[in-house]
Amino acid sequence: LPSVFTCPQCGEEAIRVKLPQGAGSAIVQCGSCGLKREFEATPSSQVVDIYCMFTDTFYAKDRPPVEKSEQKPEQPASTP
């Protein structure tokens, strides 16, 4: 199973899931854009289960909209 996942916000492969031993709060965080959420984990929870909960929550229709950064699109390099 993977240990690093794709971030639904920035598209980078930078999501890590910190899963507690036993039950407790699992932390999902993107190392690129900083998106972070906590989820309750059970003793049988796996990293991929928590990531799926994270993406389900992110794409839910009733979630508040994500503010987009004001970055300019990259311009292709000109060739001489």
PDB file of N, CA, C and O in Angstrom:
ATOM      1  N   LEU A   1       0.830  -1.191   0.000  1.00  0.00           N
ATOM      2  CA  LEU A   1       0.000   0.000   0.000  1.00  0.00           C
ATOM      3  C   LEU A   1       0.872   1.250   0.000  1.00  0.00           C
ATOM      4  O   LEU A   1       1.934   1.270   0.610  1.00  0.00           O
ATOM      5  N   PRO A   2       0.407   2.305  -0.653  1.00  0.00           N
ATOM      6  CA  PRO A   2       1.207   3.530  -0.688  1.00  0.00           C
ATOM      7  C   PRO A   2       1.279   4.210   0.671  1.00  0.00           C
ATOM      8  O   PRO A   2       0.402   4.043   1.516  1.00  0.00           O
ATOM      9  N   SER A   3       2.319   5.001   0.867  1.00  0.00           N
ATOM     10  CA  SER A   3       2.442   5.756   2.123  1.00  0.00           C
ATOM     11  C   SER A   3       2.333   7.252   1.871  1.00  0.00           C
ATOM     12  O   SER A   3       2.190   8.025   2.804  1.00  0.00           O
ATOM     13  N   VAL A   4       2.419   7.664   0.598  1.00  0.00           N
ATOM     14  CA  VAL A   4       2.255   9.064   0.214  1.00  0.00           C
ATOM     15  C   VAL A   4       1.167   9.101  -0.844  1.00  0.00           C
ATOM     16  O   VAL A   4       1.149   8.276  -1.764  1.00  0.00           O
ATOM     17  N   PHE A   5       0.245  10.066  -0.712  1.00  0.00           N
ATOM     18  CA  PHE A   5      -0.911  10.135  -1.589  1.00  0.00           C
ATOM     19  C   PHE A   5      -0.981  11.487  -2.286  1.00  0.00           C
ATOM     20  O   PHE A   5      -0.326  12.441  -1.887  1.00  0.00           O
ATOM     21  N   THR A   6      -1.819  11.571  -3.311  1.00  0.00           N
ATOM     22  CA  THR A   6      -2.017  12.806  -4.062  1.00  0.00           C
ATOM     23  C   THR A   6      -2.956  13.736  -3.314  1.00  0.00           C
ATOM     24  O   THR A   6      -3.998  13.318  -2.826  1.00  0.00           O
ATOM     25  N   CYS A   7      -2.585  14.996  -3.251  1.00  0.00           N
ATOM     26  CA  CYS A   7      -3.404  16.004  -2.585  1.00  0.00           C
ATOM     27  C   CYS A   7      -4.524  16.453  -3.527  1.00  0.00           C
ATOM     28  O   CYS A   7      -4.244  16.859  -4.655  1.00  0.00           O
ATOM     29  N   PRO A   8      -5.785  16.408  -3.072  1.00  0.00           N
ATOM     30  CA  PRO A   8      -6.875  16.843  -3.940  1.00  0.00           C
ATOM     31  C   PRO A   8      -6.915  18.356  -4.141  1.00  0.00           C
ATOM     32  O   PRO A   8      -7.567  18.840  -5.048  1.00  0.00           O
ATOM     33  N   GLN A   9      -6.198  19.097  -3.319  1.00  0.00           N
ATOM     34  CA  GLN A   9      -6.208  20.554  -3.438  1.00  0.00           C
ATOM     35  C   GLN A   9      -5.129  21.065  -4.393  1.00  0.00           C
ATOM     36  O   GLN A   9      -5.399  21.867  -5.281  1.00  0.00           O
ATOM     37  N   CYS A  10      -3.901  20.604  -4.226  1.00  0.00           N
ATOM     38  CA  CYS A  10      -2.805  21.129  -5.052  1.00  0.00           C
ATOM     39  C   CYS A  10      -2.320  20.153  -6.121  1.00  0.00           C
ATOM     40  O   CYS A  10      -1.557  20.530  -7.001  1.00  0.00           O
ATOM     41  N   GLY A  11      -2.723  18.883  -6.035  1.00  0.00           N
ATOM     42  CA  GLY A  11      -2.344  17.901  -7.042  1.00  0.00           C
ATOM     43  C   GLY A  11      -0.979  17.265  -6.860  1.00  0.00           C
ATOM     44  O   GLY A  11      -0.592  16.385  -7.619  1.00  0.00           O
ATOM     45  N   GLU A  12      -0.248  17.706  -5.852  1.00  0.00           N
ATOM     46  CA  GLU A  12       1.084  17.139  -5.603  1.00  0.00           C
ATOM     47  C   GLU A  12       0.957  15.803  -4.853  1.00  0.00           C
ATOM     48  O   GLU A  12       0.025  15.592  -4.091  1.00  0.00           O
ATOM     49  N   GLU A  13       1.907  14.947  -5.052  1.00  0.00           N
ATOM     50  CA  GLU A  13       1.950  13.686  -4.311  1.00  0.00           C
ATOM     51  C   GLU A  13       2.682  13.966  -3.002  1.00  0.00           C
ATOM     52  O   GLU A  13       3.885  13.724  -2.868  1.00  0.00           O
ATOM     53  N   ALA A  14       1.947  14.525  -2.036  1.00  0.00           N
ATOM     54  CA  ALA A  14       2.582  15.002  -0.804  1.00  0.00           C
ATOM     55  C   ALA A  14       1.723  14.796   0.442  1.00  0.00           C
ATOM     56  O   ALA A  14       2.026  15.344   1.493  1.00  0.00           O
ATOM     57  N   ILE A  15       0.651  14.004   0.343  1.00  0.00           N
ATOM     58  CA  ILE A  15      -0.206  13.748   1.502  1.00  0.00           C
ATOM     59  C   ILE A  15       0.363  12.596   2.315  1.00  0.00           C
ATOM     60  O   ILE A  15       0.653  11.531   1.790  1.00  0.00           O
ATOM     61  N   ARG A  16       0.512  12.846   3.590  1.00  0.00           N
ATOM     62  CA  ARG A  16       0.923  11.795   4.531  1.00  0.00           C
ATOM     63  C   ARG A  16      -0.154  11.653   5.594  1.00  0.00           C
ATOM     64  O   ARG A  16      -0.771  12.635   5.992  1.00  0.00           O
ATOM     65  N   VAL A  17      -0.344  10.434   6.043  1.00  0.00           N
ATOM     66  CA  VAL A  17      -1.331  10.141   7.082  1.00  0.00           C
ATOM     67  C   VAL A  17      -0.582   9.643   8.309  1.00  0.00           C
ATOM     68  O   VAL A  17       0.170   8.673   8.229  1.00  0.00           O
ATOM     69  N   LYS A  18      -0.774  10.337   9.442  1.00  0.00           N
ATOM     70  CA  LYS A  18      -0.186   9.900  10.707  1.00  0.00           C
ATOM     71  C   LYS A  18      -1.281   9.193  11.478  1.00  0.00           C
ATOM     72  O   LYS A  18      -2.244   9.805  11.937  1.00  0.00           O
ATOM     73  N   LEU A  19      -1.124   7.898  11.613  1.00  0.00           N
ATOM     74  CA  LEU A  19      -2.132   7.049  12.231  1.00  0.00           C
ATOM     75  C   LEU A  19      -1.684   6.648  13.634  1.00  0.00           C
ATOM     76  O   LEU A  19      -0.580   6.119  13.799  1.00  0.00           O
ATOM     77  N   PRO A  20      -2.519   6.911  14.656  1.00  0.00           N
ATOM     78  CA  PRO A  20      -2.125   6.526  16.013  1.00  0.00           C
ATOM     79  C   PRO A  20      -2.220   5.011  16.199  1.00  0.00           C
ATOM     80  O   PRO A  20      -2.935   4.340  15.466  1.00  0.00           O
ATOM     81  N   GLN A  21      -1.471   4.501  17.156  1.00  0.00           N
ATOM     82  CA  GLN A  21      -1.616   3.086  17.491  1.00  0.00           C
ATOM     83  C   GLN A  21      -2.909   2.949  18.278  1.00  0.00           C
ATOM     84  O   GLN A  21      -3.167   3.723  19.199  1.00  0.00           O
ATOM     85  N   GLY A  22      -3.738   1.998  17.894  1.00  0.00           N
ATOM     86  CA  GLY A  22      -5.027   1.860  18.555  1.00  0.00           C
ATOM     87  C   GLY A  22      -5.989   2.909  18.032  1.00  0.00           C
ATOM     88  O   GLY A  22      -5.927   3.331  16.892  1.00  0.00           O
ATOM     89  N   ALA A  23      -6.869   3.384  18.879  1.00  0.00           N
ATOM     90  CA  ALA A  23      -7.842   4.406  18.485  1.00  0.00           C
ATOM     91  C   ALA A  23      -7.296   5.788  18.806  1.00  0.00           C
ATOM     92  O   ALA A  23      -6.401   5.941  19.625  1.00  0.00           O
ATOM     93  N   GLY A  24      -7.857   6.800  18.154  1.00  0.00           N
ATOM     94  CA  GLY A  24      -7.421   8.172  18.398  1.00  0.00           C
ATOM     95  C   GLY A  24      -7.572   9.013  17.154  1.00  0.00           C
ATOM     96  O   GLY A  24      -8.258   8.625  16.214  1.00  0.00           O
ATOM     97  N   SER A  25      -6.927  10.165  17.139  1.00  0.00           N
ATOM     98  CA  SER A  25      -7.026  11.081  16.009  1.00  0.00           C
ATOM     99  C   SER A  25      -5.908  10.826  15.007  1.00  0.00           C
ATOM    100  O   SER A  25      -4.732  10.901  15.343  1.00  0.00           O
ATOM    101  N   ALA A  26      -6.314  10.547  13.770  1.00  0.00           N
ATOM    102  CA  ALA A  26      -5.361  10.420  12.673  1.00  0.00           C
ATOM    103  C   ALA A  26      -5.238  11.788  12.019  1.00  0.00           C
ATOM    104  O   ALA A  26      -6.226  12.509  11.883  1.00  0.00           O
ATOM    105  N   ILE A  27      -4.041  12.152  11.619  1.00  0.00           N
ATOM    106  CA  ILE A  27      -3.796  13.451  10.997  1.00  0.00           C
ATOM    107  C   ILE A  27      -3.395  13.234   9.543  1.00  0.00           C
ATOM    108  O   ILE A  27      -2.497  12.456   9.245  1.00  0.00           O
ATOM    109  N   VAL A  28      -4.106  13.944   8.653  1.00  0.00           N
ATOM    110  CA  VAL A  28      -3.810  13.913   7.225  1.00  0.00           C
ATOM    111  C   VAL A  28      -3.292  15.294   6.865  1.00  0.00           C
ATOM    112  O   VAL A  28      -3.956  16.290   7.121  1.00  0.00           O
ATOM    113  N   GLN A  29      -2.088  15.365   6.277  1.00  0.00           N
ATOM    114  CA  GLN A  29      -1.514  16.667   5.962  1.00  0.00           C
ATOM    115  C   GLN A  29      -0.724  16.620   4.660  1.00  0.00           C
ATOM    116  O   GLN A  29      -0.004  15.665   4.396  1.00  0.00           O
ATOM    117  N   CYS A  30      -0.876  17.697   3.891  1.00  0.00           N
ATOM    118  CA  CYS A  30      -0.119  17.847   2.647  1.00  0.00           C
ATOM    119  C   CYS A  30       1.176  18.589   2.935  1.00  0.00           C
ATOM    120  O   CYS A  30       1.157  19.675   3.520  1.00  0.00           O
ATOM    121  N   GLY A  31       2.277  18.016   2.517  1.00  0.00           N
ATOM    122  CA  GLY A  31       3.580  18.650   2.710  1.00  0.00           C
ATOM    123  C   GLY A  31       3.837  19.772   1.722  1.00  0.00           C
ATOM    124  O   GLY A  31       4.779  20.533   1.883  1.00  0.00           O
ATOM    125  N   SER A  32       2.978  19.907   0.718  1.00  0.00           N
ATOM    126  CA  SER A  32       3.164  20.950  -0.275  1.00  0.00           C
ATOM    127  C   SER A  32       2.326  22.189   0.025  1.00  0.00           C
ATOM    128  O   SER A  32       2.854  23.276   0.184  1.00  0.00           O
ATOM    129  N   CYS A  33       1.000  22.029   0.110  1.00  0.00           N
ATOM    130  CA  CYS A  33       0.122  23.199   0.304  1.00  0.00           C
ATOM    131  C   CYS A  33      -0.321  23.389   1.746  1.00  0.00           C
ATOM    132  O   CYS A  33      -0.904  24.419   2.082  1.00  0.00           O
ATOM    133  N   GLY A  34      -0.076  22.405   2.619  1.00  0.00           N
ATOM    134  CA  GLY A  34      -0.401  22.556   4.024  1.00  0.00           C
ATOM    135  C   GLY A  34      -1.813  22.153   4.409  1.00  0.00           C
ATOM    136  O   GLY A  34      -2.189  22.264   5.574  1.00  0.00           O
ATOM    137  N   LEU A  35      -2.623  21.673   3.463  1.00  0.00           N
ATOM    138  CA  LEU A  35      -3.973  21.218   3.779  1.00  0.00           C
ATOM    139  C   LEU A  35      -3.893  20.173   4.882  1.00  0.00           C
ATOM    140  O   LEU A  35      -3.070  19.254   4.812  1.00  0.00           O
ATOM    141  N   LYS A  36      -4.721  20.318   5.908  1.00  0.00           N
ATOM    142  CA  LYS A  36      -4.627  19.425   7.059  1.00  0.00           C
ATOM    143  C   LYS A  36      -6.013  19.144   7.621  1.00  0.00           C
ATOM    144  O   LYS A  36      -6.832  20.056   7.742  1.00  0.00           O
ATOM    145  N   ARG A  37      -6.281  17.889   7.966  1.00  0.00           N
ATOM    146  CA  ARG A  37      -7.531  17.488   8.587  1.00  0.00           C
ATOM    147  C   ARG A  37      -7.244  16.386   9.596  1.00  0.00           C
ATOM    148  O   ARG A  37      -6.262  15.668   9.495  1.00  0.00           O
ATOM    149  N   GLU A  38      -8.150  16.266  10.578  1.00  0.00           N
ATOM    150  CA  GLU A  38      -8.055  15.184  11.562  1.00  0.00           C
ATOM    151  C   GLU A  38      -9.292  14.309  11.458  1.00  0.00           C
ATOM    152  O   GLU A  38     -10.386  14.807  11.205  1.00  0.00           O
ATOM    153  N   PHE A  39      -9.106  13.013  11.662  1.00  0.00           N
ATOM    154  CA  PHE A  39     -10.198  12.044  11.618  1.00  0.00           C
ATOM    155  C   PHE A  39     -10.028  11.077  12.768  1.00  0.00           C
ATOM    156  O   PHE A  39      -8.909  10.756  13.171  1.00  0.00           O
ATOM    157  N   GLU A  40     -11.143  10.581  13.270  1.00  0.00           N
ATOM    158  CA  GLU A  40     -11.090   9.567  14.319  1.00  0.00           C
ATOM    159  C   GLU A  40     -10.734   8.226  13.695  1.00  0.00           C
ATOM    160  O   GLU A  40     -11.330   7.806  12.705  1.00  0.00           O
ATOM    161  N   ALA A  41      -9.754   7.566  14.268  1.00  0.00           N
ATOM    162  CA  ALA A  41      -9.309   6.260  13.790  1.00  0.00           C
ATOM    163  C   ALA A  41      -9.698   5.194  14.808  1.00  0.00           C
ATOM    164  O   ALA A  41      -9.749   5.457  16.008  1.00  0.00           O
ATOM    165  N   THR A  42      -9.982   4.015  14.300  1.00  0.00           N
ATOM    166  CA  THR A  42     -10.265   2.864  15.156  1.00  0.00           C
ATOM    167  C   THR A  42      -9.032   1.965  15.149  1.00  0.00           C
ATOM    168  O   THR A  42      -8.132   2.148  14.315  1.00  0.00           O
ATOM    169  N   PRO A  43      -8.972   0.991  16.033  1.00  0.00           N
ATOM    170  CA  PRO A  43      -7.810   0.084  16.024  1.00  0.00           C
ATOM    171  C   PRO A  43      -7.625  -0.653  14.692  1.00  0.00           C
ATOM    172  O   PRO A  43      -6.521  -1.034  14.345  1.00  0.00           O
ATOM    173  N   SER A  44      -8.708  -0.828  13.923  1.00  0.00           N
ATOM    174  CA  SER A  44      -8.589  -1.544  12.650  1.00  0.00           C
ATOM    175  C   SER A  44      -8.372  -0.614  11.453  1.00  0.00           C
ATOM    176  O   SER A  44      -8.230  -1.077  10.327  1.00  0.00           O
ATOM    177  N   SER A  45      -8.318   0.697  11.676  1.00  0.00           N
ATOM    178  CA  SER A  45      -8.122   1.650  10.571  1.00  0.00           C
ATOM    179  C   SER A  45      -6.748   1.478   9.937  1.00  0.00           C
ATOM    180  O   SER A  45      -5.748   1.270  10.627  1.00  0.00           O
ATOM    181  N   GLN A  46      -6.717   1.582   8.629  1.00  0.00           N
ATOM    182  CA  GLN A  46      -5.471   1.560   7.869  1.00  0.00           C
ATOM    183  C   GLN A  46      -5.257   2.958   7.280  1.00  0.00           C
ATOM    184  O   GLN A  46      -6.193   3.749   7.175  1.00  0.00           O
ATOM    185  N   VAL A  47      -4.034   3.255   6.874  1.00  0.00           N
ATOM    186  CA  VAL A  47      -3.696   4.552   6.306  1.00  0.00           C
ATOM    187  C   VAL A  47      -4.598   4.874   5.116  1.00  0.00           C
ATOM    188  O   VAL A  47      -5.121   5.985   4.987  1.00  0.00           O
ATOM    189  N   VAL A  48      -4.811   3.908   4.238  1.00  0.00           N
ATOM    190  CA  VAL A  48      -5.637   4.129   3.052  1.00  0.00           C
ATOM    191  C   VAL A  48      -7.095   4.420   3.436  1.00  0.00           C
ATOM    192  O   VAL A  48      -7.772   5.196   2.754  1.00  0.00           O
ATOM    193  N   ASP A  49      -7.588   3.841   4.525  1.00  0.00           N
ATOM    194  CA  ASP A  49      -8.956   4.117   4.986  1.00  0.00           C
ATOM    195  C   ASP A  49      -9.101   5.584   5.380  1.00  0.00           C
ATOM    196  O   ASP A  49     -10.094   6.233   5.047  1.00  0.00           O
ATOM    197  N   ILE A  50      -8.115   6.092   6.089  1.00  0.00           N
ATOM    198  CA  ILE A  50      -8.152   7.487   6.538  1.00  0.00           C
ATOM    199  C   ILE A  50      -8.026   8.421   5.336  1.00  0.00           C
ATOM    200  O   ILE A  50      -8.722   9.434   5.241  1.00  0.00           O
ATOM    201  N   TYR A  51      -7.156   8.088   4.379  1.00  0.00           N
ATOM    202  CA  TYR A  51      -7.021   8.902   3.167  1.00  0.00           C
ATOM    203  C   TYR A  51      -8.346   8.945   2.399  1.00  0.00           C
ATOM    204  O   TYR A  51      -8.749   9.996   1.910  1.00  0.00           O
ATOM    205  N   CYS A  52      -9.033   7.824   2.311  1.00  0.00           N
ATOM    206  CA  CYS A  52     -10.333   7.790   1.622  1.00  0.00           C
ATOM    207  C   CYS A  52     -11.363   8.653   2.346  1.00  0.00           C
ATOM    208  O   CYS A  52     -12.140   9.361   1.697  1.00  0.00           O
ATOM    209  N   MET A  53     -11.368   8.636   3.670  1.00  0.00           N
ATOM    210  CA  MET A  53     -12.259   9.512   4.429  1.00  0.00           C
ATOM    211  C   MET A  53     -11.920  10.968   4.133  1.00  0.00           C
ATOM    212  O   MET A  53     -12.811  11.806   3.969  1.00  0.00           O
ATOM    213  N   PHE A  54     -10.638  11.269   4.048  1.00  0.00           N
ATOM    214  CA  PHE A  54     -10.164  12.615   3.752  1.00  0.00           C
ATOM    215  C   PHE A  54     -10.650  13.087   2.381  1.00  0.00           C
ATOM    216  O   PHE A  54     -11.198  14.176   2.245  1.00  0.00           O
ATOM    217  N   THR A  55     -10.464  12.259   1.353  1.00  0.00           N
ATOM    218  CA  THR A  55     -10.897  12.666   0.013  1.00  0.00           C
ATOM    219  C   THR A  55     -12.413  12.745  -0.075  1.00  0.00           C
ATOM    220  O   THR A  55     -12.938  13.642  -0.735  1.00  0.00           O
ATOM    221  N   ASP A  56     -13.128  11.845   0.594  1.00  0.00           N
ATOM    222  CA  ASP A  56     -14.591  11.913   0.604  1.00  0.00           C
ATOM    223  C   ASP A  56     -15.051  13.236   1.206  1.00  0.00           C
ATOM    224  O   ASP A  56     -15.955  13.889   0.686  1.00  0.00           O
ATOM    225  N   THR A  57     -14.425  13.634   2.296  1.00  0.00           N
ATOM    226  CA  THR A  57     -14.768  14.899   2.953  1.00  0.00           C
ATOM    227  C   THR A  57     -14.402  16.079   2.064  1.00  0.00           C
ATOM    228  O   THR A  57     -15.163  17.031   1.949  1.00  0.00           O
ATOM    229  N   PHE A  58     -13.253  16.014   1.424  1.00  0.00           N
ATOM    230  CA  PHE A  58     -12.799  17.112   0.569  1.00  0.00           C
ATOM    231  C   PHE A  58     -13.753  17.337  -0.594  1.00  0.00           C
ATOM    232  O   PHE A  58     -14.084  18.474  -0.937  1.00  0.00           O
ATOM    233  N   TYR A  59     -14.215  16.262  -1.212  1.00  0.00           N
ATOM    234  CA  TYR A  59     -15.071  16.387  -2.388  1.00  0.00           C
ATOM    235  C   TYR A  59     -16.565  16.435  -2.065  1.00  0.00           C
ATOM    236  O   TYR A  59     -17.379  16.503  -2.986  1.00  0.00           O
ATOM    237  N   ALA A  60     -16.922  16.406  -0.792  1.00  0.00           N
ATOM    238  CA  ALA A  60     -18.337  16.456  -0.407  1.00  0.00           C
ATOM    239  C   ALA A  60     -18.971  17.744  -0.926  1.00  0.00           C
ATOM    240  O   ALA A  60     -18.343  18.803  -0.931  1.00  0.00           O
ATOM    241  N   LYS A  61     -20.217  17.660  -1.341  1.00  0.00           N
ATOM    242  CA  LYS A  61     -20.897  18.820  -1.914  1.00  0.00           C
ATOM    243  C   LYS A  61     -21.122  19.936  -0.904  1.00  0.00           C
ATOM    244  O   LYS A  61     -21.171  21.099  -1.264  1.00  0.00           O
ATOM    245  N   ASP A  62     -21.273  19.600   0.355  1.00  0.00           N
ATOM    246  CA  ASP A  62     -21.619  20.612   1.345  1.00  0.00           C
ATOM    247  C   ASP A  62     -20.416  21.227   2.053  1.00  0.00           C
ATOM    248  O   ASP A  62     -20.576  21.978   2.994  1.00  0.00           O
ATOM    249  N   ARG A  63     -19.215  20.943   1.569  1.00  0.00           N
ATOM    250  CA  ARG A  63     -18.042  21.529   2.209  1.00  0.00           C
ATOM    251  C   ARG A  63     -17.862  22.970   1.739  1.00  0.00           C
ATOM    252  O   ARG A  63     -18.245  23.310   0.619  1.00  0.00           O
ATOM    253  N   PRO A  64     -17.260  23.817   2.547  1.00  0.00           N
ATOM    254  CA  PRO A  64     -17.016  25.189   2.099  1.00  0.00           C
ATOM    255  C   PRO A  64     -16.020  25.203   0.940  1.00  0.00           C
ATOM    256  O   PRO A  64     -15.137  24.361   0.876  1.00  0.00           O
ATOM    257  N   PRO A  65     -16.156  26.157   0.013  1.00  0.00           N
ATOM    258  CA  PRO A  65     -15.233  26.196  -1.128  1.00  0.00           C
ATOM    259  C   PRO A  65     -13.810  26.491  -0.689  1.00  0.00           C
ATOM    260  O   PRO A  65     -13.582  27.211   0.275  1.00  0.00           O
ATOM    261  N   VAL A  66     -12.872  25.927  -1.410  1.00  0.00           N
ATOM    262  CA  VAL A  66     -11.455  26.146  -1.143  1.00  0.00           C
ATOM    263  C   VAL A  66     -11.036  27.406  -1.878  1.00  0.00           C
ATOM    264  O   VAL A  66     -11.339  27.584  -3.055  1.00  0.00           O
ATOM    265  N   GLU A  67     -10.357  28.303  -1.174  1.00  0.00           N
ATOM    266  CA  GLU A  67      -9.871  29.516  -1.815  1.00  0.00           C
ATOM    267  C   GLU A  67      -8.676  29.163  -2.682  1.00  0.00           C
ATOM    268  O   GLU A  67      -7.764  28.474  -2.252  1.00  0.00           O
ATOM    269  N   LYS A  68      -8.715  29.648  -3.905  1.00  0.00           N
ATOM    270  CA  LYS A  68      -7.609  29.388  -4.821  1.00  0.00           C
ATOM    271  C   LYS A  68      -6.547  30.451  -4.637  1.00  0.00           C
ATOM    272  O   LYS A  68      -6.852  31.616  -4.439  1.00  0.00           O
ATOM    273  N   SER A  69      -5.291  30.023  -4.714  1.00  0.00           N
ATOM    274  CA  SER A  69      -4.202  30.986  -4.589  1.00  0.00           C
ATOM    275  C   SER A  69      -4.134  31.831  -5.857  1.00  0.00           C
ATOM    276  O   SER A  69      -4.615  31.438  -6.909  1.00  0.00           O
ATOM    277  N   GLU A  70      -3.539  32.984  -5.745  1.00  0.00           N
ATOM    278  CA  GLU A  70      -3.453  33.898  -6.874  1.00  0.00           C
ATOM    279  C   GLU A  70      -2.140  33.712  -7.626  1.00  0.00           C
ATOM    280  O   GLU A  70      -1.425  34.660  -7.891  1.00  0.00           O
ATOM    281  N   GLN A  71      -1.841  32.473  -7.952  1.00  0.00           N
ATOM    282  CA  GLN A  71      -0.619  32.187  -8.692  1.00  0.00           C
ATOM    283  C   GLN A  71      -0.892  32.355 -10.173  1.00  0.00           C
ATOM    284  O   GLN A  71      -1.948  32.002 -10.676  1.00  0.00           O
ATOM    285  N   LYS A  72       0.086  32.891 -10.890  1.00  0.00           N
ATOM    286  CA  LYS A  72      -0.027  33.031 -12.334  1.00  0.00           C
ATOM    287  C   LYS A  72       0.318  31.691 -12.973  1.00  0.00           C
ATOM    288  O   LYS A  72       1.201  30.989 -12.493  1.00  0.00           O
ATOM    289  N   PRO A  73      -0.374  31.317 -14.047  1.00  0.00           N
ATOM    290  CA  PRO A  73      -0.023  30.070 -14.728  1.00  0.00           C
ATOM    291  C   PRO A  73       1.396  30.144 -15.269  1.00  0.00           C
ATOM    292  O   PRO A  73       1.855  31.205 -15.679  1.00  0.00           O
ATOM    293  N   GLU A  74       2.055  29.010 -15.269  1.00  0.00           N
ATOM    294  CA  GLU A  74       3.431  28.970 -15.756  1.00  0.00           C
ATOM    295  C   GLU A  74       3.450  29.222 -17.252  1.00  0.00           C
ATOM    296  O   GLU A  74       2.638  28.701 -18.008  1.00  0.00           O
ATOM    297  N   GLN A  75       4.411  30.026 -17.693  1.00  0.00           N
ATOM    298  CA  GLN A  75       4.581  30.318 -19.105  1.00  0.00           C
ATOM    299  C   GLN A  75       5.585  29.322 -19.684  1.00  0.00           C
ATOM    300  O   GLN A  75       6.591  29.031 -19.060  1.00  0.00           O
ATOM    301  N   PRO A  76       5.296  28.806 -20.863  1.00  0.00           N
ATOM    302  CA  PRO A  76       6.270  27.877 -21.473  1.00  0.00           C
ATOM    303  C   PRO A  76       7.579  28.614 -21.764  1.00  0.00           C
ATOM    304  O   PRO A  76       7.573  29.792 -22.103  1.00  0.00           O
ATOM    305  N   ALA A  77       8.670  27.899 -21.640  1.00  0.00           N
ATOM    306  CA  ALA A  77       9.982  28.487 -21.913  1.00  0.00           C
ATOM    307  C   ALA A  77      10.102  28.756 -23.400  1.00  0.00           C
ATOM    308  O   ALA A  77       9.731  27.931 -24.222  1.00  0.00           O
ATOM    309  N   SER A  78      10.602  29.923 -23.728  1.00  0.00           N
ATOM    310  CA  SER A  78      10.782  30.260 -25.148  1.00  0.00           C
ATOM    311  C   SER A  78      12.068  29.627 -25.654  1.00  0.00           C
ATOM    312  O   SER A  78      13.067  29.552 -24.946  1.00  0.00           O
ATOM    313  N   THR A  79      12.005  29.185 -26.879  1.00  0.00           N
ATOM    314  CA  THR A  79      13.199  28.589 -27.477  1.00  0.00           C
ATOM    315  C   THR A  79      13.861  29.600 -28.390  1.00  0.00           C
ATOM    316  O   THR A  79      13.189  30.340 -29.111  1.00  0.00           O
ATOM    317  N   PRO A  80      15.190  29.646 -28.387  1.00  0.00           N
ATOM    318  CA  PRO A  80      15.908  30.640 -29.215  1.00  0.00           C
ATOM    319  C   PRO A  80      15.849  30.329 -30.668  1.00  0.00           C
ATOM    320  O   PRO A  80      15.566  29.367 -31.165  1.00  0.00           O
TER     321      PRO A  80
END
